[in-house]
Amino acid sequence: MHEEGNSGCCCGASGASGQPEQRLGWHEYFMCVAHLISRRATCTRGHIGAVIVRDNNILSTGYNGAPSGLPHCNETNCKIYRSTHPDGTVEENCVNTIHAEINAIGQAAKHGVSIKDADIYITASPCIHCLKVLINVGIKTIYYDKPYKIEHIAELLRLSGIRLVQVSAENC
């Protein structure tokens, strides 16, 4: 039986004002995907998602959590270690957790997907360790939503030529 109207259909969708909803641009789209992926994260300290993209196609995704088959922090306790940066600031990380960027790179490698010359969308700017790996795998541009200790990665960004671009995810 055919029903009249658009109820339940995405075609002709309207926003609260009755106007057609604005289509997301590519940057917003991929950042929204990264935020959705971050909801799979098992880290109790922060949920981060990453999407590796080339030519507007998703190549790989990742979120922060324990290696496959091992206990996650939301199932056990975090095992925190501290490291000191040359400027004296102390950073805390979890022994159990693999960061979202590294998981996305690992997924690409596991499935034989080249990510050279790709871009990455991350819900937070990368830590210095992830940035070093992103440099080595050939990522060209890092798009991020929330800043995370950008002062620690500024010099590596300058030397590597990788672009760091903030993209808001307020429409997600």
XYZ file of N, CA, C and O in Angstrom, residues 7-143:
548
model
N 6.987 10.894 5.032
C 7.343 10.402 6.358
C 8.221 9.165 6.254
O 7.923 8.238 5.512
N 9.344 9.185 6.959
C 10.270 8.062 6.951
C 11.209 8.038 5.751
O 12.040 7.168 5.645
N 11.096 8.995 4.877
C 11.940 9.020 3.675
C 12.953 10.146 3.801
O 12.637 11.222 4.301
N 14.146 9.920 3.330
C 15.175 10.958 3.405
C 15.048 11.938 2.244
O 15.659 12.992 2.253
N 14.266 11.611 1.244
C 14.099 12.480 0.074
C 13.271 13.688 0.461
O 12.217 13.573 1.060
N 13.749 14.864 0.119
C 12.994 16.073 0.411
C 12.978 16.415 1.886
O 12.082 17.102 2.352
N 13.952 15.938 2.643
C 13.995 16.193 4.082
C 14.116 17.679 4.353
O 14.819 18.400 3.650
N 13.419 18.135 5.369
C 13.449 19.539 5.743
C 13.961 19.670 7.160
O 13.757 18.794 7.987
N 14.613 20.789 7.425
C 15.083 21.088 8.767
C 13.956 21.667 9.598
O 12.797 21.736 9.176
N 14.280 22.133 10.801
C 13.285 22.675 11.729
C 12.590 23.895 11.147
O 11.437 24.169 11.454
N 13.262 24.641 10.277
C 12.675 25.861 9.705
C 11.767 25.571 8.517
O 11.174 26.472 7.959
N 11.668 24.307 8.130
C 10.870 23.955 6.966
C 11.656 24.039 5.667
O 11.177 23.661 4.611
N 12.866 24.572 5.729
C 13.735 24.680 4.559
C 14.477 23.371 4.354
O 14.741 22.650 5.316
N 14.824 23.041 3.110
C 15.623 21.819 2.881
C 16.929 21.886 3.664
O 17.533 22.949 3.786
N 17.334 20.738 4.230
C 18.580 20.691 4.990
C 19.768 20.913 4.070
O 19.782 20.448 2.936
N 20.778 21.616 4.592
C 21.997 21.881 3.839
C 22.821 20.604 3.728
O 23.026 19.920 4.728
N 23.238 20.276 2.533
C 24.071 19.094 2.325
C 25.443 19.330 2.941
O 26.032 20.399 2.787
N 25.967 18.337 3.647
C 27.296 18.450 4.240
C 28.361 18.539 3.159
O 28.292 17.828 2.145
N 29.365 19.368 3.403
C 30.540 19.378 2.540
C 31.407 18.170 2.873
O 31.201 17.488 3.883
N 32.401 17.900 2.040
C 33.257 16.726 2.244
C 33.962 16.763 3.593
O 34.032 15.751 4.290
N 34.511 17.916 3.964
C 35.244 17.994 5.234
C 34.319 17.711 6.415
O 34.678 16.952 7.321
N 33.144 18.306 6.408
C 32.182 18.048 7.488
C 31.758 16.582 7.498
O 31.647 15.973 8.561
N 31.519 16.051 6.325
C 31.089 14.656 6.204
C 32.105 13.711 6.837
O 31.763 12.881 7.684
N 33.374 13.839 6.434
C 34.399 12.934 6.952
C 34.650 13.164 8.440
O 34.918 12.219 9.177
N 34.543 14.417 8.903
C 34.718 14.661 10.340
C 33.547 14.058 11.117
O 33.742 13.496 12.206
N 32.343 14.131 10.571
C 31.188 13.503 11.228
C 31.370 11.985 11.280
O 31.029 11.348 12.287
N 31.917 11.400 10.226
C 32.199 9.958 10.226
C 33.216 9.644 11.322
O 33.057 8.674 12.067
N 34.254 10.474 11.450
C 35.259 10.253 12.504
C 34.608 10.302 13.887
O 34.928 9.486 14.758
N 33.688 11.228 14.085
C 33.007 11.306 15.379
C 32.129 10.081 15.615
O 32.065 9.574 16.735
N 31.474 9.591 14.597
C 30.673 8.378 14.735
C 31.571 7.193 15.096
O 31.260 6.416 16.001
N 32.693 7.074 14.426
C 33.637 5.991 14.699
C 34.179 6.088 16.127
O 34.387 5.074 16.788
N 34.367 7.299 16.623
C 34.891 7.478 17.987
C 33.966 6.861 19.036
O 34.408 6.545 20.136
N 32.726 6.650 18.690
C 31.772 6.054 19.644
C 32.062 4.575 19.892
O 31.511 3.979 20.808
N 32.940 3.954 19.096
C 33.374 2.577 19.310
C 34.573 2.503 20.255
O 34.946 1.424 20.703
N 35.189 3.634 20.565
C 36.388 3.657 21.397
C 36.106 3.050 22.772
O 35.016 3.201 23.314
N 37.109 2.369 23.306
C 36.962 1.732 24.613
C 37.826 2.386 25.683
O 37.825 1.932 26.823
N 38.550 3.420 25.329
C 39.355 4.154 26.294
C 38.418 4.905 27.239
O 37.471 5.544 26.790
N 38.667 4.823 28.520
C 37.818 5.506 29.491
C 38.202 6.977 29.649
O 37.465 7.742 30.255
N 39.341 7.374 29.080
C 39.809 8.756 29.225
C 39.425 9.642 28.055
O 39.468 10.859 28.166
N 39.097 9.065 26.918
C 38.725 9.875 25.763
C 38.385 9.008 24.572
O 38.996 7.956 24.371
N 37.400 9.434 23.822
C 36.985 8.704 22.627
C 37.455 9.466 21.398
O 37.009 10.585 21.152
N 38.349 8.851 20.642
C 38.907 9.473 19.445
C 38.606 8.567 18.258
O 38.714 7.346 18.351
N 38.256 9.181 17.127
C 38.020 8.446 15.897
C 38.875 9.018 14.784
O 39.212 10.210 14.796
N 39.234 8.169 13.817
C 40.061 8.598 12.686
C 39.542 7.963 11.400
O 39.107 6.806 11.404
N 39.607 8.730 10.317
C 39.199 8.265 8.994
C 40.281 8.667 8.011
O 40.618 9.850 7.904
N 40.829 7.695 7.289
C 41.825 7.983 6.257
C 41.100 8.022 4.918
O 40.352 7.095 4.577
N 41.343 9.096 4.165
C 40.578 9.385 2.950
C 41.526 9.773 1.815
O 42.519 10.472 2.035
N 41.196 9.303 0.612
C 41.881 9.802 -0.598
C 40.827 9.949 -1.689
O 40.015 9.051 -1.890
N 40.847 11.066 -2.383
C 39.904 11.331 -3.480
C 38.451 11.141 -3.037
O 37.638 10.543 -3.748
N 38.129 11.643 -1.848
C 36.783 11.571 -1.272
C 36.271 10.150 -1.084
O 35.062 9.914 -1.072
N 37.187 9.206 -0.915
C 36.834 7.821 -0.620
C 37.477 7.406 0.697
O 38.672 7.643 0.908
N 36.705 6.764 1.555
C 37.222 6.277 2.833
C 38.067 5.035 2.574
O 37.601 4.072 1.974
N 39.318 5.084 3.020
C 40.243 3.965 2.854
C 40.314 3.097 4.099
O 40.473 1.880 4.010
N 40.229 3.736 5.263
C 40.387 3.007 6.512
C 39.868 3.863 7.657
O 39.817 5.088 7.550
N 39.505 3.188 8.758
C 39.041 3.895 9.950
C 39.693 3.288 11.183
O 40.197 2.167 11.146
N 39.673 4.027 12.271
C 40.203 3.516 13.532
C 39.687 4.315 14.704
O 39.261 5.458 14.553
N 39.709 3.703 15.858
C 39.347 4.371 17.106
C 40.302 3.878 18.172
O 40.983 2.866 18.007
N 40.387 4.605 19.288
C 41.331 4.215 20.321
C 40.780 3.091 21.185
O 39.627 3.098 21.580
N 41.633 2.099 21.412
C 41.266 0.945 22.217
C 42.396 -0.062 22.237
O 43.437 0.138 21.612
N 42.177 -1.145 22.931
C 43.196 -2.193 23.082
C 43.347 -2.981 21.780
O 42.446 -2.985 20.931
N 44.472 -3.664 21.611
C 44.636 -4.535 20.445
C 43.531 -5.601 20.411
O 43.006 -6.005 21.455
N 43.198 -6.061 19.206
C 42.135 -7.057 19.022
C 42.320 -8.250 19.952
O 43.417 -8.799 20.070
N 41.242 -8.625 20.615
C 41.246 -9.805 21.471
C 41.779 -9.593 22.869
O 41.716 -10.502 23.695
N 42.326 -8.409 23.157
C 42.860 -8.129 24.492
C 41.863 -7.297 25.291
O 41.020 -6.616 24.716
N 41.953 -7.347 26.622
C 41.007 -6.586 27.446
C 41.101 -5.084 27.182
O 42.200 -4.543 27.027
N 39.957 -4.449 27.120
C 39.885 -3.003 26.930
C 39.827 -2.303 28.276
O 39.447 -2.904 29.284
N 40.173 -1.018 28.284
C 40.168 -0.242 29.525
C 38.788 -0.164 30.150
O 38.667 -0.063 31.363
N 37.742 -0.208 29.333
C 36.401 -0.156 29.913
C 35.999 -1.506 30.512
O 34.956 -1.616 31.129
N 36.840 -2.530 30.343
C 36.610 -3.850 30.939
C 37.537 -4.102 32.130
O 37.234 -4.917 32.993
N 38.668 -3.437 32.143
C 39.656 -3.563 33.226
C 40.068 -2.155 33.639
O 39.374 -1.202 33.351
N 41.201 -2.015 34.255
C 41.699 -0.695 34.627
C 42.721 -0.211 33.622
O 43.475 -0.997 33.054
N 42.740 1.107 33.419
C 43.785 1.705 32.593
C 45.130 1.524 33.298
O 45.198 1.545 34.523
N 46.151 1.327 32.507
C 47.508 1.253 33.045
C 48.244 2.481 32.524
O 48.733 2.510 31.401
N 48.281 3.501 33.342
C 48.806 4.798 32.944
C 50.317 4.875 33.182
O 50.811 4.442 34.213
N 51.024 5.420 32.184
C 52.434 5.741 32.375
C 52.631 7.215 32.058
O 51.849 7.823 31.332
N 53.643 7.800 32.639
C 53.932 9.215 32.453
C 55.239 9.371 31.694
O 56.192 8.632 31.910
N 55.241 10.356 30.806
C 56.478 10.717 30.105
C 56.623 12.229 30.183
O 55.631 12.955 30.290
N 57.858 12.686 30.145
C 58.134 14.104 30.254
C 58.687 14.621 28.932
O 59.651 14.071 28.393
N 58.070 15.681 28.415
C 58.537 16.337 27.190
C 59.776 17.169 27.505
O 60.002 17.532 28.669
N 60.563 17.497 26.498
C 61.750 18.330 26.736
C 61.446 19.673 27.410
O 62.281 20.202 28.133
N 60.214 20.186 27.206
C 59.863 21.457 27.852
C 59.426 21.279 29.306
O 59.074 22.240 29.981
N 59.423 20.027 29.789
C 59.088 19.757 31.177
C 57.642 19.350 31.426
O 57.304 18.927 32.527
N 56.788 19.491 30.428
C 55.396 19.084 30.639
C 55.299 17.565 30.685
O 56.024 16.849 30.005
N 54.404 17.103 31.531
C 54.216 15.667 31.720
C 52.977 15.225 30.961
O 51.942 15.884 30.990
N 53.105 14.124 30.246
C 51.978 13.555 29.515
C 51.682 12.172 30.065
O 52.588 11.429 30.423
N 50.403 11.854 30.153
C 49.987 10.529 30.616
C 49.361 9.763 29.463
O 48.560 10.314 28.716
N 49.744 8.508 29.314
C 49.181 7.625 28.298
C 48.880 6.280 28.931
O 49.398 5.935 29.980
N 48.057 5.509 28.244
C 47.669 4.197 28.732
C 48.445 3.115 27.983
O 48.551 3.161 26.754
N 48.974 2.169 28.710
C 49.721 1.064 28.124
C 48.812 0.199 27.245
O 49.235 -0.330 26.224
N 47.529 0.072 27.601
C 46.598 -0.804 26.886
C 46.127 -0.254 25.541
O 45.732 -1.016 24.666
N 46.115 1.055 25.389
C 45.418 1.687 24.272
C 46.311 1.953 23.067
O 47.417 2.459 23.203
N 45.774 1.629 21.897
C 46.361 2.035 20.622
C 45.543 3.233 20.152
O 44.311 3.190 20.157
N 46.204 4.294 19.731
C 45.493 5.485 19.307
C 44.761 5.246 17.989
O 45.136 4.392 17.185
N 43.725 6.052 17.766
C 42.846 5.904 16.596
C 43.618 5.955 15.282
O 43.366 5.169 14.364
N 44.583 6.876 15.183
C 45.356 7.024 13.951
C 46.139 5.748 13.636
O 46.177 5.298 12.486
N 46.754 5.176 14.659
C 47.550 3.960 14.468
C 46.637 2.789 14.118
O 46.978 1.952 13.270
N 45.471 2.720 14.737
C 44.515 1.666 14.390
C 44.050 1.799 12.937
O 43.899 0.801 12.241
N 43.820 3.014 12.468
C 43.413 3.218 11.073
C 44.529 2.798 10.121
O 44.276 2.149 9.095
N 45.768 3.134 10.456
C 46.912 2.723 9.639
C 47.040 1.204 9.647
O 47.253 0.579 8.608
N 46.878 0.600 10.823
C 46.960 -0.856 10.948
C 45.877 -1.563 10.146
O 46.129 -2.596 9.516
N 44.664 -1.030 10.151
C 43.580 -1.624 9.372
C 43.879 -1.554 7.877
O 43.630 -2.510 7.142
N 44.426 -0.431 7.432
C 44.788 -0.309 6.017
C 45.850 -1.350 5.656
O 45.732 -2.044 4.644
N 46.861 -1.490 6.498
C 47.933 -2.461 6.239
C 47.388 -3.889 6.245
O 47.726 -4.700 5.373
N 46.534 -4.190 7.201
C 45.957 -5.537 7.325
C 45.196 -5.938 6.067
O 45.214 -7.098 5.659
N 44.559 -4.963 5.426
C 43.744 -5.246 4.249
C 44.431 -4.866 2.938
O 43.800 -4.890 1.880
N 45.713 -4.506 3.009
C 46.474 -4.215 1.796
C 46.074 -2.936 1.088
O 46.171 -2.839 -0.134
N 45.649 -1.932 1.844
C 45.202 -0.671 1.264
C 46.310 0.369 1.401
O 46.748 0.681 2.511
N 46.763 0.903 0.280
C 47.783 1.948 0.304
C 47.176 3.258 0.788
O 46.111 3.667 0.315
N 47.849 3.909 1.717
C 47.368 5.197 2.223
C 48.348 6.322 1.908
O 48.180 7.441 2.390
N 49.335 6.044 1.072
C 50.297 7.072 0.665
C 49.556 8.215 -0.035
O 48.665 7.984 -0.837
N 49.896 9.430 0.333
C 49.307 10.653 -0.225
C 47.834 10.832 0.146
O 47.108 11.575 -0.514
N 47.369 10.162 1.183
C 45.991 10.323 1.649
C 45.932 11.411 2.714
O 46.959 11.960 3.136
N 44.725 11.723 3.129
C 44.476 12.659 4.219
C 43.838 11.881 5.363
O 43.313 10.789 5.163
N 43.894 12.459 6.557
C 43.253 11.828 7.708
C 42.396 12.844 8.439
O 42.770 14.016 8.554
N 41.235 12.401 8.871
C 40.319 13.193 9.692
C 40.324 12.560 11.068
O 40.090 11.361 11.205
N 40.595 13.378 12.093
C 40.699 12.885 13.464
C 39.874 13.802 14.359
O 39.883 15.024 14.181
N 39.206 13.235 15.330
C 38.377 14.050 16.216
C 39.208 14.960 17.124
O 38.687 15.926 17.662
N 40.498 14.679 17.279
C 41.428 15.551 18.011
C 42.761 15.533 17.276
O 43.107 14.542 16.628
N 43.508 16.612 17.372
C 44.814 16.648 16.705
C 45.704 15.534 17.269
O 45.549 15.117 18.419
N 46.638 15.027 16.466
C 47.421 13.862 16.883
C 48.449 14.182 17.964
O 48.945 15.308 18.045
N 48.769 13.173 18.742
C 49.883 13.296 19.674
C 51.179 13.250 18.847
O 51.168 12.917 17.661
N 52.273 13.545 19.466
C 53.551 13.579 18.762
C 53.937 12.201 18.210
O 54.484 12.091 17.113
N 53.597 11.136 18.916
C 53.948 9.794 18.455
C 53.145 9.419 17.210
O 53.695 8.877 16.247
N 51.856 9.712 17.225
C 51.022 9.424 16.048
C 51.448 10.292 14.867
O 51.463 9.823 13.731
N 51.792 11.543 15.128
C 52.238 12.417 14.040
C 53.467 11.837 13.349
O 53.552 11.845 12.117
N 54.417 11.316 14.117
C 55.620 10.738 13.503
C 55.268 9.584 12.573
O 55.830 9.451 11.489
N 54.301 8.757 12.961
C 53.870 7.645 12.114
C 53.121 8.177 10.892
O 53.321 7.697 9.769
N 52.276 9.182 11.077
C 51.551 9.772 9.948
C 52.517 10.356 8.917
O 52.286 10.246 7.707
N 53.595 10.939 9.387
C 54.635 11.443 8.476
C 55.212 10.282 7.672
O 55.320 10.348 6.441
N 55.569 9.206 8.349
C 56.219 8.078 7.675
C 55.330 7.345 6.682
O 55.836 6.787 5.714
N 54.014 7.321 6.900
C 53.139 6.602 5.962
C 52.700 7.481 4.797
O 52.031 7.001 3.886
N 53.062 8.754 4.810
C 52.796 9.608 3.654
C 51.496 10.375 3.690
O 51.003 10.809 2.649
N 50.927 10.587 4.884
C 49.716 11.409 4.994
C 50.080 12.846 4.620
O 51.111 13.363 5.040
N 49.219 13.479 3.822
C 49.502 14.841 3.345
C 48.860 15.928 4.205
O 49.456 16.951 4.465
N 47.603 15.703 4.611
C 46.885 16.706 5.404
C 46.185 16.021 6.562
O 45.580 14.962 6.387
N 46.282 16.631 7.733
C 45.591 16.164 8.927
C 44.484 17.161 9.219
O 44.742 18.344 9.454
N 43.247 16.682 9.174
C 42.093 17.486 9.556
C 41.682 17.041 10.956
O 41.588 15.846 11.219
